[in-house]
Amino acid sequence: MGIFTRNENKLMWKFNGEKLVIEPWGENSFRVRSTVMGVEITG
């Protein structure tokens, strides 16, 4: 089972080499980024 954390205005989930980031994007939307054993998500 993964771990959810909050960093500033981002919600992050990590588990077994996977990472998911959800953050606000504009007025009425959000941005979702993910990686599996890949490059670190920044910005």
mmCIF file of N, CA, C and O in Angstrom:
data_model
loop_
_atom_site.group_PDB
_atom_site.id
_atom_site.type_symbol
_atom_site.label_atom_id
_atom_site.label_comp_id
_atom_site.label_asym_id
_atom_site.label_seq_id
_atom_site.Cartn_x
_atom_site.Cartn_y
_atom_site.Cartn_z
ATOM 1 N N MET A 1 0.848 -1.175 0.000
ATOM 2 C CA MET A 1 0.000 0.000 0.000
ATOM 3 C C MET A 1 0.892 1.235 0.000
ATOM 4 O O MET A 1 1.892 1.279 0.691
ATOM 5 N N GLY A 2 0.526 2.211 -0.777
ATOM 6 C CA GLY A 2 1.330 3.411 -0.916
ATOM 7 C C GLY A 2 1.129 4.412 0.211
ATOM 8 O O GLY A 2 0.264 4.264 1.062
ATOM 9 N N ILE A 3 1.963 5.437 0.174
ATOM 10 C CA ILE A 3 1.910 6.494 1.175
ATOM 11 C C ILE A 3 1.547 7.805 0.495
ATOM 12 O O ILE A 3 2.179 8.195 -0.483
ATOM 13 N N PHE A 4 0.518 8.478 1.003
ATOM 14 C CA PHE A 4 0.140 9.804 0.513
ATOM 15 C C PHE A 4 0.798 10.860 1.393
ATOM 16 O O PHE A 4 0.796 10.738 2.615
ATOM 17 N N THR A 5 1.358 11.888 0.756
ATOM 18 C CA THR A 5 1.903 13.025 1.483
ATOM 19 C C THR A 5 1.445 14.306 0.794
ATOM 20 O O THR A 5 1.032 14.287 -0.362
ATOM 21 N N ARG A 6 1.523 15.393 1.516
ATOM 22 C CA ARG A 6 1.174 16.697 0.950
ATOM 23 C C ARG A 6 2.403 17.590 1.030
ATOM 24 O O ARG A 6 3.036 17.701 2.079
ATOM 25 N N ASN A 7 2.747 18.224 -0.078
ATOM 26 C CA ASN A 7 3.888 19.120 -0.154
ATOM 27 C C ASN A 7 3.406 20.400 -0.814
ATOM 28 O O ASN A 7 3.097 20.400 -2.005
ATOM 29 N N GLU A 8 3.334 21.471 -0.036
ATOM 30 C CA GLU A 8 2.763 22.742 -0.496
ATOM 31 C C GLU A 8 1.341 22.484 -0.998
ATOM 32 O O GLU A 8 0.507 22.062 -0.244
ATOM 33 N N ASN A 9 1.075 22.681 -2.289
ATOM 34 C CA ASN A 9 -0.277 22.473 -2.810
ATOM 35 C C ASN A 9 -0.374 21.186 -3.629
ATOM 36 O O ASN A 9 -1.304 21.000 -4.399
ATOM 37 N N LYS A 10 0.564 20.257 -3.452
ATOM 38 C CA LYS A 10 0.590 19.008 -4.216
ATOM 39 C C LYS A 10 0.235 17.827 -3.322
ATOM 40 O O LYS A 10 0.632 17.768 -2.170
ATOM 41 N N LEU A 11 -0.479 16.873 -3.888
ATOM 42 C CA LEU A 11 -0.756 15.603 -3.236
ATOM 43 C C LEU A 11 0.117 14.564 -3.925
ATOM 44 O O LEU A 11 0.072 14.424 -5.146
ATOM 45 N N MET A 12 0.945 13.848 -3.139
ATOM 46 C CA MET A 12 1.861 12.873 -3.713
ATOM 47 C C MET A 12 1.618 11.491 -3.131
ATOM 48 O O MET A 12 1.270 11.358 -1.969
ATOM 49 N N TRP A 13 1.797 10.484 -3.993
ATOM 50 C CA TRP A 13 1.650 9.096 -3.588
ATOM 51 C C TRP A 13 2.890 8.347 -4.053
ATOM 52 O O TRP A 13 3.333 8.501 -5.201
ATOM 53 N N LYS A 14 3.482 7.538 -3.166
ATOM 54 C CA LYS A 14 4.666 6.749 -3.499
ATOM 55 C C LYS A 14 4.449 5.309 -3.079
ATOM 56 O O LYS A 14 3.926 5.043 -2.000
ATOM 57 N N PHE A 15 4.887 4.394 -3.963
ATOM 58 C CA PHE A 15 4.800 2.976 -3.634
ATOM 59 C C PHE A 15 5.642 2.164 -4.608
ATOM 60 O O PHE A 15 5.489 2.292 -5.824
ATOM 61 N N ASN A 16 6.530 1.352 -4.091
ATOM 62 C CA ASN A 16 7.260 0.366 -4.881
ATOM 63 C C ASN A 16 7.881 0.947 -6.158
ATOM 64 O O ASN A 16 7.747 0.380 -7.239
ATOM 65 N N GLY A 17 8.530 2.083 -6.042
ATOM 66 C CA GLY A 17 9.180 2.700 -7.194
ATOM 67 C C GLY A 17 8.275 3.562 -8.055
ATOM 68 O O GLY A 17 8.714 4.158 -9.022
ATOM 69 N N GLU A 18 6.989 3.609 -7.736
ATOM 70 C CA GLU A 18 6.042 4.440 -8.471
ATOM 71 C C GLU A 18 5.820 5.745 -7.726
ATOM 72 O O GLU A 18 5.874 5.784 -6.511
ATOM 73 N N LYS A 19 5.552 6.810 -8.483
ATOM 74 C CA LYS A 19 5.259 8.096 -7.869
ATOM 75 C C LYS A 19 4.164 8.785 -8.673
ATOM 76 O O LYS A 19 4.206 8.803 -9.897
ATOM 77 N N LEU A 20 3.195 9.350 -7.969
ATOM 78 C CA LEU A 20 2.079 10.064 -8.579
ATOM 79 C C LEU A 20 1.972 11.428 -7.904
ATOM 80 O O LEU A 20 2.038 11.512 -6.675
ATOM 81 N N VAL A 21 1.829 12.487 -8.711
ATOM 82 C CA VAL A 21 1.686 13.845 -8.181
ATOM 83 C C VAL A 21 0.425 14.461 -8.769
ATOM 84 O O VAL A 21 0.227 14.440 -9.980
ATOM 85 N N ILE A 22 -0.425 15.005 -7.911
ATOM 86 C CA ILE A 22 -1.645 15.697 -8.332
ATOM 87 C C ILE A 22 -1.564 17.111 -7.780
ATOM 88 O O ILE A 22 -1.322 17.297 -6.593
ATOM 89 N N GLU A 23 -1.769 18.101 -8.663
ATOM 90 C CA GLU A 23 -1.666 19.496 -8.228
ATOM 91 C C GLU A 23 -2.654 20.370 -8.988
ATOM 92 O O GLU A 23 -3.092 20.017 -10.080
ATOM 93 N N PRO A 24 -3.034 21.525 -8.409
ATOM 94 C CA PRO A 24 -3.943 22.443 -9.098
ATOM 95 C C PRO A 24 -3.319 22.922 -10.405
ATOM 96 O O PRO A 24 -2.100 23.085 -10.508
ATOM 97 N N TRP A 25 -4.174 23.130 -11.404
ATOM 98 C CA TRP A 25 -3.695 23.567 -12.718
ATOM 99 C C TRP A 25 -4.764 24.466 -13.325
ATOM 100 O O TRP A 25 -5.723 24.005 -13.921
ATOM 101 N N GLY A 26 -4.609 25.754 -13.116
ATOM 102 C CA GLY A 26 -5.620 26.687 -13.606
ATOM 103 C C GLY A 26 -6.763 26.833 -12.613
ATOM 104 O O GLY A 26 -6.693 26.381 -11.474
ATOM 105 N N GLU A 27 -7.821 27.445 -13.067
ATOM 106 C CA GLU A 27 -8.946 27.768 -12.183
ATOM 107 C C GLU A 27 -9.818 26.562 -11.836
ATOM 108 O O GLU A 27 -10.232 26.399 -10.697
ATOM 109 N N ASN A 28 -10.086 25.689 -12.815
ATOM 110 C CA ASN A 28 -11.019 24.581 -12.593
ATOM 111 C C ASN A 28 -10.464 23.234 -13.048
ATOM 112 O O ASN A 28 -11.189 22.409 -13.594
ATOM 113 N N SER A 29 -9.184 23.008 -12.819
ATOM 114 C CA SER A 29 -8.603 21.747 -13.273
ATOM 115 C C SER A 29 -7.427 21.355 -12.388
ATOM 116 O O SER A 29 -7.018 22.097 -11.507
ATOM 117 N N PHE A 30 -6.898 20.159 -12.634
ATOM 118 C CA PHE A 30 -5.714 19.719 -11.913
ATOM 119 C C PHE A 30 -4.793 18.973 -12.873
ATOM 120 O O PHE A 30 -5.203 18.517 -13.930
ATOM 121 N N ARG A 31 -3.543 18.861 -12.486
ATOM 122 C CA ARG A 31 -2.515 18.203 -13.288
ATOM 123 C C ARG A 31 -2.114 16.914 -12.585
ATOM 124 O O ARG A 31 -1.893 16.903 -11.372
ATOM 125 N N VAL A 32 -1.998 15.840 -13.352
ATOM 126 C CA VAL A 32 -1.581 14.547 -12.808
ATOM 127 C C VAL A 32 -0.321 14.102 -13.537
ATOM 128 O O VAL A 32 -0.285 14.073 -14.756
ATOM 129 N N ARG A 33 0.718 13.799 -12.780
ATOM 130 C CA ARG A 33 1.975 13.300 -13.357
ATOM 131 C C ARG A 33 2.367 12.029 -12.622
ATOM 132 O O ARG A 33 2.121 11.894 -11.432
ATOM 133 N N SER A 34 2.976 11.099 -13.369
ATOM 134 C CA SER A 34 3.401 9.852 -12.725
ATOM 135 C C SER A 34 4.671 9.321 -13.374
ATOM 136 O O SER A 34 5.005 9.661 -14.507
ATOM 137 N N THR A 35 5.346 8.467 -12.617
ATOM 138 C CA THR A 35 6.546 7.801 -13.113
ATOM 139 C C THR A 35 6.675 6.453 -12.421
ATOM 140 O O THR A 35 6.204 6.266 -11.310
ATOM 141 N N VAL A 36 7.287 5.511 -13.120
ATOM 142 C CA VAL A 36 7.588 4.204 -12.557
ATOM 143 C C VAL A 36 9.086 3.982 -12.702
ATOM 144 O O VAL A 36 9.594 3.898 -13.819
ATOM 145 N N MET A 37 9.783 3.955 -11.559
ATOM 146 C CA MET A 37 11.231 3.738 -11.552
ATOM 147 C C MET A 37 11.930 4.622 -12.580
ATOM 148 O O MET A 37 12.852 4.206 -13.251
ATOM 149 N N GLY A 38 11.451 5.834 -12.734
ATOM 150 C CA GLY A 38 11.998 6.716 -13.752
ATOM 151 C C GLY A 38 12.610 7.982 -13.192
ATOM 152 O O GLY A 38 13.036 8.026 -12.039
ATOM 153 N N VAL A 39 12.607 8.978 -14.003
ATOM 154 C CA VAL A 39 13.173 10.270 -13.661
ATOM 155 C C VAL A 39 12.343 10.922 -12.568
ATOM 156 O O VAL A 39 11.114 10.830 -12.562
ATOM 157 N N GLU A 40 13.013 11.589 -11.638
ATOM 158 C CA GLU A 40 12.338 12.288 -10.536
ATOM 159 C C GLU A 40 11.407 13.370 -11.075
ATOM 160 O O GLU A 40 11.764 14.116 -11.976
ATOM 161 N N ILE A 41 10.203 13.454 -10.544
ATOM 162 C CA ILE A 41 9.237 14.485 -10.926
ATOM 163 C C ILE A 41 9.580 15.758 -10.172
ATOM 164 O O ILE A 41 9.669 15.759 -8.952
ATOM 165 N N THR A 42 9.774 16.861 -10.886
ATOM 166 C CA THR A 42 10.083 18.134 -10.263
ATOM 167 C C THR A 42 9.184 19.212 -10.837
ATOM 168 O O THR A 42 8.532 19.029 -11.849
ATOM 169 N N GLY A 43 9.227 20.371 -10.186
ATOM 170 C CA GLY A 43 8.515 21.541 -10.698
ATOM 171 C C GLY A 43 7.130 21.565 -10.400
ATOM 172 O O GLY A 43 6.105 21.442 -10.492
#
